[in-house]
Short mmCIF file of N, CA and C in Angstrom, two decimals:
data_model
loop_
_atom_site.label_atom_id
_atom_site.label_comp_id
_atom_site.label_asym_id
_atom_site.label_seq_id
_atom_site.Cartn_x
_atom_site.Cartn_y
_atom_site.Cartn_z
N UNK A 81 104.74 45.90 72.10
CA UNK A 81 105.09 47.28 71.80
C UNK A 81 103.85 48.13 71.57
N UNK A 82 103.75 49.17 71.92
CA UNK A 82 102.84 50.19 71.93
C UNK A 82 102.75 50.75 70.18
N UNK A 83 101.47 51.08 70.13
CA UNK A 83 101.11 51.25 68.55
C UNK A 83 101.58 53.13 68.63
N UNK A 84 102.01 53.31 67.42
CA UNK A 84 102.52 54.42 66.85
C UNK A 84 100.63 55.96 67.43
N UNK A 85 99.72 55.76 66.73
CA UNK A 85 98.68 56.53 67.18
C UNK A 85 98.31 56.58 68.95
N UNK A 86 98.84 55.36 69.64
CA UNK A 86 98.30 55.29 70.76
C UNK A 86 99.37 56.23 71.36
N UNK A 87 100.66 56.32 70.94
CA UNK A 87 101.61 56.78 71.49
C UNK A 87 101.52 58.30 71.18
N UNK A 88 101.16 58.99 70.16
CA UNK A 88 100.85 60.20 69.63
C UNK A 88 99.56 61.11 70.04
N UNK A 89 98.80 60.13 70.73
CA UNK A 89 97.36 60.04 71.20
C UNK A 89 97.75 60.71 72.96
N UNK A 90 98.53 59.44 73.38
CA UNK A 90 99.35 60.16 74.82
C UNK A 90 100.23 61.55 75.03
N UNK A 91 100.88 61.40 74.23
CA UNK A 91 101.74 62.64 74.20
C UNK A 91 100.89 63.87 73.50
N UNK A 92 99.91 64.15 72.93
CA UNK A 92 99.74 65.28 72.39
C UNK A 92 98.33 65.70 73.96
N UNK A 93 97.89 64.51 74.57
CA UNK A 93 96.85 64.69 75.37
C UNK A 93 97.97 65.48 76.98
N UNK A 94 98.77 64.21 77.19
CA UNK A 94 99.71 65.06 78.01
C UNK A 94 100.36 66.54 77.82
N UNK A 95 100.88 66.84 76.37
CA UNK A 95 100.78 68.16 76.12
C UNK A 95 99.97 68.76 76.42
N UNK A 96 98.53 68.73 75.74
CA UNK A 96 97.44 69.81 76.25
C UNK A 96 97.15 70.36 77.72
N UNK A 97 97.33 68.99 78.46
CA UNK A 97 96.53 69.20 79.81
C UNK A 97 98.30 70.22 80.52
N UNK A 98 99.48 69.55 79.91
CA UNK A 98 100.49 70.60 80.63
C UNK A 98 100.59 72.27 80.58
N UNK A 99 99.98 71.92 78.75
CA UNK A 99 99.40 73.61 78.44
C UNK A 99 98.76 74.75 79.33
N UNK A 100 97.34 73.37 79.52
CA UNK A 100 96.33 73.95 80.22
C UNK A 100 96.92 74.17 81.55
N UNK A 101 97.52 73.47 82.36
CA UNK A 101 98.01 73.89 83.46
C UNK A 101 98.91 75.43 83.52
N UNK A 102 99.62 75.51 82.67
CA UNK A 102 100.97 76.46 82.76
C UNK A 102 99.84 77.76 82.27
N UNK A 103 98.92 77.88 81.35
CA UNK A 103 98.15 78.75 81.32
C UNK A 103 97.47 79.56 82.22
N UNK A 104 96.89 78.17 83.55
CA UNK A 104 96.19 78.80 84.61
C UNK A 104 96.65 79.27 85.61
N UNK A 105 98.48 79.73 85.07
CA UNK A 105 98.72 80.05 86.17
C UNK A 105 98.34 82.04 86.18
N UNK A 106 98.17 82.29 84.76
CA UNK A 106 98.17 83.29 84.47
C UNK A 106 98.60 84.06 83.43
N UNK A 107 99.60 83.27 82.97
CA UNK A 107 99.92 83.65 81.66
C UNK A 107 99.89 82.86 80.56
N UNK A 108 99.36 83.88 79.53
CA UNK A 108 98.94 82.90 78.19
C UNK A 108 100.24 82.33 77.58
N UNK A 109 100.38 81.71 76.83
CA UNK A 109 100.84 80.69 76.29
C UNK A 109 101.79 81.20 75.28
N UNK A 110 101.07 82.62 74.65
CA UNK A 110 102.17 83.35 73.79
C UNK A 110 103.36 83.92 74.58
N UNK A 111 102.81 84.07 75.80
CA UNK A 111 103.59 85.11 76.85
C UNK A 111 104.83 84.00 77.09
N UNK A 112 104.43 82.96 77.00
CA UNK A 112 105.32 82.15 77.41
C UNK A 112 106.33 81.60 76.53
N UNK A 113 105.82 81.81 75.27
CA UNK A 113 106.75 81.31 73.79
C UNK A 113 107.24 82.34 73.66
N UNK A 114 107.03 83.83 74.10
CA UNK A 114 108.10 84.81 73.73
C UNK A 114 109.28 84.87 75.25
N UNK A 115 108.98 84.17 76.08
CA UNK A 115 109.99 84.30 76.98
C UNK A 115 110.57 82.88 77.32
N UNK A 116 110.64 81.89 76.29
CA UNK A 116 111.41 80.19 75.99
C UNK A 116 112.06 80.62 74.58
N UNK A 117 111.01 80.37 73.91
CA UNK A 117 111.41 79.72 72.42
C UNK A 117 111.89 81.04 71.22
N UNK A 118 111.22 82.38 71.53
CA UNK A 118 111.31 83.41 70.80
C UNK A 118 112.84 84.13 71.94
N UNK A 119 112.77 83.89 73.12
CA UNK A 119 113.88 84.65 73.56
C UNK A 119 115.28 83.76 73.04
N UNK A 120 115.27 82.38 72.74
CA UNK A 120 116.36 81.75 72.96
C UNK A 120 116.73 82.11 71.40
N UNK A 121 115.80 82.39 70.22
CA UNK A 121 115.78 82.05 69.02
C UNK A 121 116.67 83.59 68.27
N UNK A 122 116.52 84.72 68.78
CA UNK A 122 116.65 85.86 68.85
C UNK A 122 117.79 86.71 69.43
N UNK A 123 118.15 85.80 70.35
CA UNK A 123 119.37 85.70 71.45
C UNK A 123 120.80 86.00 70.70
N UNK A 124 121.45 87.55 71.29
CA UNK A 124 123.00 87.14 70.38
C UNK A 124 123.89 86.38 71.05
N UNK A 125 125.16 85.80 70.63
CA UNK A 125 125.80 84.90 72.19
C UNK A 125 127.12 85.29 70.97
N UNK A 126 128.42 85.74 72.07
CA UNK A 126 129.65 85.25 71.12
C UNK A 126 130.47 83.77 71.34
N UNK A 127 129.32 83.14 71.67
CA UNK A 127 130.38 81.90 72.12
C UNK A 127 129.99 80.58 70.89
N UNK A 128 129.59 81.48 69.71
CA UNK A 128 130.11 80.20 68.28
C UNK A 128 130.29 81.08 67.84
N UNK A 129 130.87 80.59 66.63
CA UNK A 129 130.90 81.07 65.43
C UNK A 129 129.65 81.86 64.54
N UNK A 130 128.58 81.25 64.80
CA UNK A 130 127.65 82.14 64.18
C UNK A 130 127.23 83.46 64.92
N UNK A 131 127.16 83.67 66.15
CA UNK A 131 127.13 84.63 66.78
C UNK A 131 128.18 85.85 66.93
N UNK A 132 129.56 84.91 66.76
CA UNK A 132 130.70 85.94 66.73
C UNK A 132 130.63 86.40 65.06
N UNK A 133 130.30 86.07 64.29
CA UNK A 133 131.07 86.36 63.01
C UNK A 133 129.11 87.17 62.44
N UNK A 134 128.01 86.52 62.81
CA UNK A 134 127.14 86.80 62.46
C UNK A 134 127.04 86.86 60.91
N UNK A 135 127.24 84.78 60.54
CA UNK A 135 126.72 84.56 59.15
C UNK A 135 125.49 83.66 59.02
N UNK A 136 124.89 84.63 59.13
CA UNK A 136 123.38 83.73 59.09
C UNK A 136 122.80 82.64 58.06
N UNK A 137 123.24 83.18 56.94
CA UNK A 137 122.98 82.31 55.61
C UNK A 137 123.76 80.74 55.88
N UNK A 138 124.45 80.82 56.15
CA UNK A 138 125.60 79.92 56.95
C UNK A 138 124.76 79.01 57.68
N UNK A 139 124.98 79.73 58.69
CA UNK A 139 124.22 79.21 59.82
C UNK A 139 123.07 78.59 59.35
N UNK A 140 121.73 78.66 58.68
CA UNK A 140 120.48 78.37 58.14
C UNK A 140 120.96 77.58 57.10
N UNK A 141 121.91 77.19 56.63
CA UNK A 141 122.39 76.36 55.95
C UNK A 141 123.09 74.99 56.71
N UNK A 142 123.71 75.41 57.53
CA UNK A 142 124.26 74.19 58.92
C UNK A 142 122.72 73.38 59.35
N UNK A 143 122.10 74.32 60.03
CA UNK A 143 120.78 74.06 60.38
C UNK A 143 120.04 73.11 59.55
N UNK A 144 119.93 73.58 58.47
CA UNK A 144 119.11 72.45 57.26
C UNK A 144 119.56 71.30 57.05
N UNK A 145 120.89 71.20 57.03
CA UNK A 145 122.22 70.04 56.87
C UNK A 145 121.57 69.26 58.12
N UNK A 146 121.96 69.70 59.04
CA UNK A 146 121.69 68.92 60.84
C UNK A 146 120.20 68.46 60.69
N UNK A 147 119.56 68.81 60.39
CA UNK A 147 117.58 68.40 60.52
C UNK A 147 117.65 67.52 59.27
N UNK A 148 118.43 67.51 58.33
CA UNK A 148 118.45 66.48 57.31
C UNK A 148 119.23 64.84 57.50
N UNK A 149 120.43 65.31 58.54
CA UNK A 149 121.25 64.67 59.06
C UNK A 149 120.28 63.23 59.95
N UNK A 150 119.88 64.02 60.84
CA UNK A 150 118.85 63.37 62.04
C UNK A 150 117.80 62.89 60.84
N UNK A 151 117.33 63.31 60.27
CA UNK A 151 116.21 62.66 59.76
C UNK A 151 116.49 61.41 58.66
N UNK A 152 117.80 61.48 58.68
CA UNK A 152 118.45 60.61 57.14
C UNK A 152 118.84 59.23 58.28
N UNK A 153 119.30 59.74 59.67
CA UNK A 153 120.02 58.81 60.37
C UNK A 153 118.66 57.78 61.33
N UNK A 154 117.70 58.82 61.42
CA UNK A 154 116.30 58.42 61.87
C UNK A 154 115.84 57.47 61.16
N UNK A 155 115.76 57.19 59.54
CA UNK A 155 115.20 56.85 59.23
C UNK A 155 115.89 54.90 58.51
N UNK A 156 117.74 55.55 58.82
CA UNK A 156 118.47 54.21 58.92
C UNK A 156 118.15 53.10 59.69
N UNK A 157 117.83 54.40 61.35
CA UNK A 157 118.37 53.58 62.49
C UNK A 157 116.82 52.84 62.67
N UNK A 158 116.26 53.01 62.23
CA UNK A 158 114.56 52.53 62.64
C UNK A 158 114.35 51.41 61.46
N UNK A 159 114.95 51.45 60.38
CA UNK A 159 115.21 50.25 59.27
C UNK A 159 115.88 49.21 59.30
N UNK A 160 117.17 49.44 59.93
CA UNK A 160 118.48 48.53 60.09
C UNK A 160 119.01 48.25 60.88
N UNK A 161 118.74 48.76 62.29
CA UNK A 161 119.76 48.50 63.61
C UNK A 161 118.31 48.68 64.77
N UNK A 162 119.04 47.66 65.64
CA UNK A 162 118.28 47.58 67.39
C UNK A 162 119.02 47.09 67.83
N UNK A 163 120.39 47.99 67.90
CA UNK A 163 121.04 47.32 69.29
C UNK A 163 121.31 49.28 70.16
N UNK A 164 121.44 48.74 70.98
CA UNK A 164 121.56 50.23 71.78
C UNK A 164 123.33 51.30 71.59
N UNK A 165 124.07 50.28 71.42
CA UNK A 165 125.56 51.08 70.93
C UNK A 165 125.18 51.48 69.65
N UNK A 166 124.49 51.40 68.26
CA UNK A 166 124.03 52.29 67.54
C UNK A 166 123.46 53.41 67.64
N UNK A 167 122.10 52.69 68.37
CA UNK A 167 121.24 54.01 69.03
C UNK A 167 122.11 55.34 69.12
N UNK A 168 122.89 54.71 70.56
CA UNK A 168 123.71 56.08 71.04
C UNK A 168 124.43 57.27 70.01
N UNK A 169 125.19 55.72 69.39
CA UNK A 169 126.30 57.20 68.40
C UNK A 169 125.11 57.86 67.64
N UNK A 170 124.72 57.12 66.95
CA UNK A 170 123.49 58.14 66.20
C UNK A 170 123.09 59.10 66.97
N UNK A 171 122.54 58.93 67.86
CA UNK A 171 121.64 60.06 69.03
C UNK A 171 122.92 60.96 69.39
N UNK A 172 124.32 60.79 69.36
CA UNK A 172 125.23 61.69 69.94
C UNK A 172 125.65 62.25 68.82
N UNK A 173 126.17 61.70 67.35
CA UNK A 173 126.22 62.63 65.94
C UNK A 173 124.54 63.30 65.54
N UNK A 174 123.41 63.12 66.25
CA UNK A 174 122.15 64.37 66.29
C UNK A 174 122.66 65.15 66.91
N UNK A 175 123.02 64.87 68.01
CA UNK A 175 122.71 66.01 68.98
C UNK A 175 124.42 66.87 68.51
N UNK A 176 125.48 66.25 67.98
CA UNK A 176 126.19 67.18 68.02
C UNK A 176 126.38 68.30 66.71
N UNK A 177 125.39 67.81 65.58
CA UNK A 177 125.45 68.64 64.79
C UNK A 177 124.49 69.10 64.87
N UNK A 178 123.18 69.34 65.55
CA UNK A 178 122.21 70.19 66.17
C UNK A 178 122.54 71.46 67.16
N UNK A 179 123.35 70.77 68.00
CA UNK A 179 124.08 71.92 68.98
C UNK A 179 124.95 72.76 67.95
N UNK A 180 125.76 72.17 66.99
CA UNK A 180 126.18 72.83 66.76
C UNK A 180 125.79 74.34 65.57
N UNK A 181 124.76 73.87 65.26
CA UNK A 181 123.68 75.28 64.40
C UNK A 181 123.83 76.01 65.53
N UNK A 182 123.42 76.29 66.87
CA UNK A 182 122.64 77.30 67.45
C UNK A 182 123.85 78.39 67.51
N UNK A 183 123.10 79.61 67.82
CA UNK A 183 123.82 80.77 68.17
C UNK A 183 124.50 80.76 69.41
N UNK A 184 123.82 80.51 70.50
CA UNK A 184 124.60 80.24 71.89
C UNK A 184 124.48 78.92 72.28
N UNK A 185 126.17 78.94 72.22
CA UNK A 185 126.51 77.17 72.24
C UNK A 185 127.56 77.59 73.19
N UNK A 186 127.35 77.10 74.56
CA UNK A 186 128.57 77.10 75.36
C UNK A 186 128.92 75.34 75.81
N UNK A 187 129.96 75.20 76.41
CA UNK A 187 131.06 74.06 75.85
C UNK A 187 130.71 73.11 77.78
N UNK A 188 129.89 73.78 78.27
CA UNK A 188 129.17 73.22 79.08
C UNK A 188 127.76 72.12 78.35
N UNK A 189 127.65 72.64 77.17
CA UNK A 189 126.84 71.48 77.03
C UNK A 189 127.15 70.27 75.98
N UNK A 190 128.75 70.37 76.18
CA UNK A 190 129.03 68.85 75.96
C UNK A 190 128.79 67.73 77.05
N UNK A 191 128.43 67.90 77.89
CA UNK A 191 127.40 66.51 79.06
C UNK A 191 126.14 66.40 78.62
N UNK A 192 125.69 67.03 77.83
CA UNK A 192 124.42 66.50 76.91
C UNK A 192 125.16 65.17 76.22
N UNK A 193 125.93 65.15 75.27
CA UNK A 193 126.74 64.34 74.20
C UNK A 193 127.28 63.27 75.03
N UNK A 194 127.88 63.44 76.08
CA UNK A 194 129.27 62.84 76.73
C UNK A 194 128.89 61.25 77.04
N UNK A 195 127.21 60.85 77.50
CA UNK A 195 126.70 59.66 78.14
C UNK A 195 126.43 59.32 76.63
N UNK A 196 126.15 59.42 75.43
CA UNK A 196 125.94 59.10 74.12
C UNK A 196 127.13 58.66 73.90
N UNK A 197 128.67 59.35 74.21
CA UNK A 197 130.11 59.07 73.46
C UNK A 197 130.14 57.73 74.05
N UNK A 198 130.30 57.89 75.35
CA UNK A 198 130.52 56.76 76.76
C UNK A 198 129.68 55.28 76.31
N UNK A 199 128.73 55.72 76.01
CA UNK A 199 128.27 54.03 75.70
C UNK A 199 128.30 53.79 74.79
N UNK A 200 128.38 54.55 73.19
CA UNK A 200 129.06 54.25 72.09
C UNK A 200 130.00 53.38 72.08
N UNK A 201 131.38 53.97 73.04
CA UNK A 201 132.76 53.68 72.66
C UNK A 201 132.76 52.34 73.54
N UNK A 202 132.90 52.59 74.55
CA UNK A 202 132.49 51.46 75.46
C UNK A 202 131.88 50.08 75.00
N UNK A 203 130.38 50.52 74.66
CA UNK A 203 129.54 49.28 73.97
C UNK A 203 130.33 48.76 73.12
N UNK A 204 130.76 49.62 71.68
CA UNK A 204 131.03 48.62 70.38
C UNK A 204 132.39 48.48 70.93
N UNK A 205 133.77 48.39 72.10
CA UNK A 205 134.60 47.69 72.89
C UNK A 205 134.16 46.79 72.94
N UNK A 206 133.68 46.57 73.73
CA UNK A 206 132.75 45.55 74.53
C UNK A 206 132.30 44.48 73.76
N UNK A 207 131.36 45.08 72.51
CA UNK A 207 130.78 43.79 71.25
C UNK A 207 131.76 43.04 70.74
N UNK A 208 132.74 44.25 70.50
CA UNK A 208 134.16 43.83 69.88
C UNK A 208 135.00 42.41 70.71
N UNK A 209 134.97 42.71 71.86
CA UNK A 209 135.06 41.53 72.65
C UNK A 209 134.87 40.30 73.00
N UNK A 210 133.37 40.08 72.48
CA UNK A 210 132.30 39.33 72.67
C UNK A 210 131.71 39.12 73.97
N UNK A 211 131.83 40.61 74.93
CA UNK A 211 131.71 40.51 76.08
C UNK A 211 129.88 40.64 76.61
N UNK A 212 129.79 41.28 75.32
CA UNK A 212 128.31 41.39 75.24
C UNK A 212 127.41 40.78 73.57
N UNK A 213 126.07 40.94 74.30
CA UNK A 213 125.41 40.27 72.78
C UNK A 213 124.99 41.56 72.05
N UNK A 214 125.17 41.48 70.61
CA UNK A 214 124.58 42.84 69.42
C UNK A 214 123.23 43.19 69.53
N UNK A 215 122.58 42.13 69.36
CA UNK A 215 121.05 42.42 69.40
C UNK A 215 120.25 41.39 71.00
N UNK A 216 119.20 41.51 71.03
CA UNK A 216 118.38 41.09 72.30
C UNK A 216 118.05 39.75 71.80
N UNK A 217 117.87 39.36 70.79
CA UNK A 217 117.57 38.21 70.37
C UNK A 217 118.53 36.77 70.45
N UNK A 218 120.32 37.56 70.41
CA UNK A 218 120.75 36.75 70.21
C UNK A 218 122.01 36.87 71.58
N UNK A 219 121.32 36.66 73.11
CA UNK A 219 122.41 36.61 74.21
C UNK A 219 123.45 36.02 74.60
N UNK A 220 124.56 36.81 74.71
CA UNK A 220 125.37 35.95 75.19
C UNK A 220 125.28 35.32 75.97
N UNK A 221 126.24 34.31 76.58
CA UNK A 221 125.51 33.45 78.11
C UNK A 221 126.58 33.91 78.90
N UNK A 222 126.19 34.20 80.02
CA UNK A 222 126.80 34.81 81.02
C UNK A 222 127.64 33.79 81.65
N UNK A 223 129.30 33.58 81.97
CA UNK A 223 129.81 32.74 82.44
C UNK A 223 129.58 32.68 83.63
N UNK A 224 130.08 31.19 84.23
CA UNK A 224 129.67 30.94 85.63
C UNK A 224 130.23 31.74 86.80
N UNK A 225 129.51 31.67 87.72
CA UNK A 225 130.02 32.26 88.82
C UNK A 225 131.82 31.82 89.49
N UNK A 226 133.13 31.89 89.72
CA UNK A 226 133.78 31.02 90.52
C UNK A 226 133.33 30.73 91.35
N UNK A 227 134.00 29.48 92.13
CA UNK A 227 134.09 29.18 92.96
C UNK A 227 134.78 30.00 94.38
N UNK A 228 133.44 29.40 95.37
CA UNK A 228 134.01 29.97 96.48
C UNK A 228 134.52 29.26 97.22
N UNK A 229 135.77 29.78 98.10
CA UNK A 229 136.17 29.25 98.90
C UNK A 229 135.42 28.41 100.48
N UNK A 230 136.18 27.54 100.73
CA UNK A 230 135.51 27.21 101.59
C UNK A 230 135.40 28.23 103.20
N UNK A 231 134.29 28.00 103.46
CA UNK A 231 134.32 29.26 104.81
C UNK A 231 134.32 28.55 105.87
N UNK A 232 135.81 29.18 106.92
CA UNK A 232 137.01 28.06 107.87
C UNK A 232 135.68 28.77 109.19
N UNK A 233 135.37 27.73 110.23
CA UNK A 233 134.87 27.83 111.37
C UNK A 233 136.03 27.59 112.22
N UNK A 234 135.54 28.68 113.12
CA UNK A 234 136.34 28.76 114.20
C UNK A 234 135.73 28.13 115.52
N UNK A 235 136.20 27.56 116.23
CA UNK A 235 135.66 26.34 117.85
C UNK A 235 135.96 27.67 118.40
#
């Protein structure tokens, strides 16, 4: 497994040089955070609740809940579980109380969530079964192939 700095070391170097690219195309970098991150942040939408009703305190309160949520479930799932049907639900209860803070939330981006539900429900089926193994360490054995028939020649 790859060390925690080597991995932080890659990704912040790959950041820069993507920076540096998107910069040379001509526009600086602020130009570009006010037309991503400052347009999306600023944005009215009536398609939640916080946008239709416009309760912000609310809302910045959901928000804090959800970043506490992920970070409480982050810090389970990295202590106590390595099997991948955890992973998922966790990663699909982030992402759905994350989506659900923002101001424009349209119901198209439940296919973000949907491959998180799918192998959730599926997987812990499945464990439930004993069709599969919980962790990597401990595999099930894959039953044998049947038998094939014999294959008839024709004169």
């Amino acid at each position: 497994p790859r060390s925690i700095p080597r991995f932080a070391l890659g990704f912040g170097l790959g950041l820069a040089v993507s920076g540096a690219l998107l910069v040379s195309g001509g526009d600086s970098l602020s130009t570009m955070f006010d037309r991503t991150v400052r347009f999306q942040a600023e944005r009215g939408s009536p398609f939640s609740i916080w946008g239709l009703y416009e309760i912000e305190g609310l809302q910045r309160a959901w928000q804090v809940i959800a970043v506490a949520l992920a970070l409480g479930i982050a810090l389970a799932v990295r202590r106590r579980r390595d099997d991948i049907v955890g992973l998922a639900a966790c990663a699909g209860a982030i992402l759905v109380a994350l989506q659900a803070g923002v101001t424009h939330w349209f119901y198209l981006y439940d296919v973000w969530v949907f491959p998180l539900f799918l192998l959730a429900v599926v997987g812990r089926a499945a464990l439930r079964e004993g069709a599969v193994a919980d962790t990597p360490e401990d595999p099930a054995p894959l039953p044998p192939p049947p038998p094939h028939p014999p294959v008839a020649t024709t004169a």
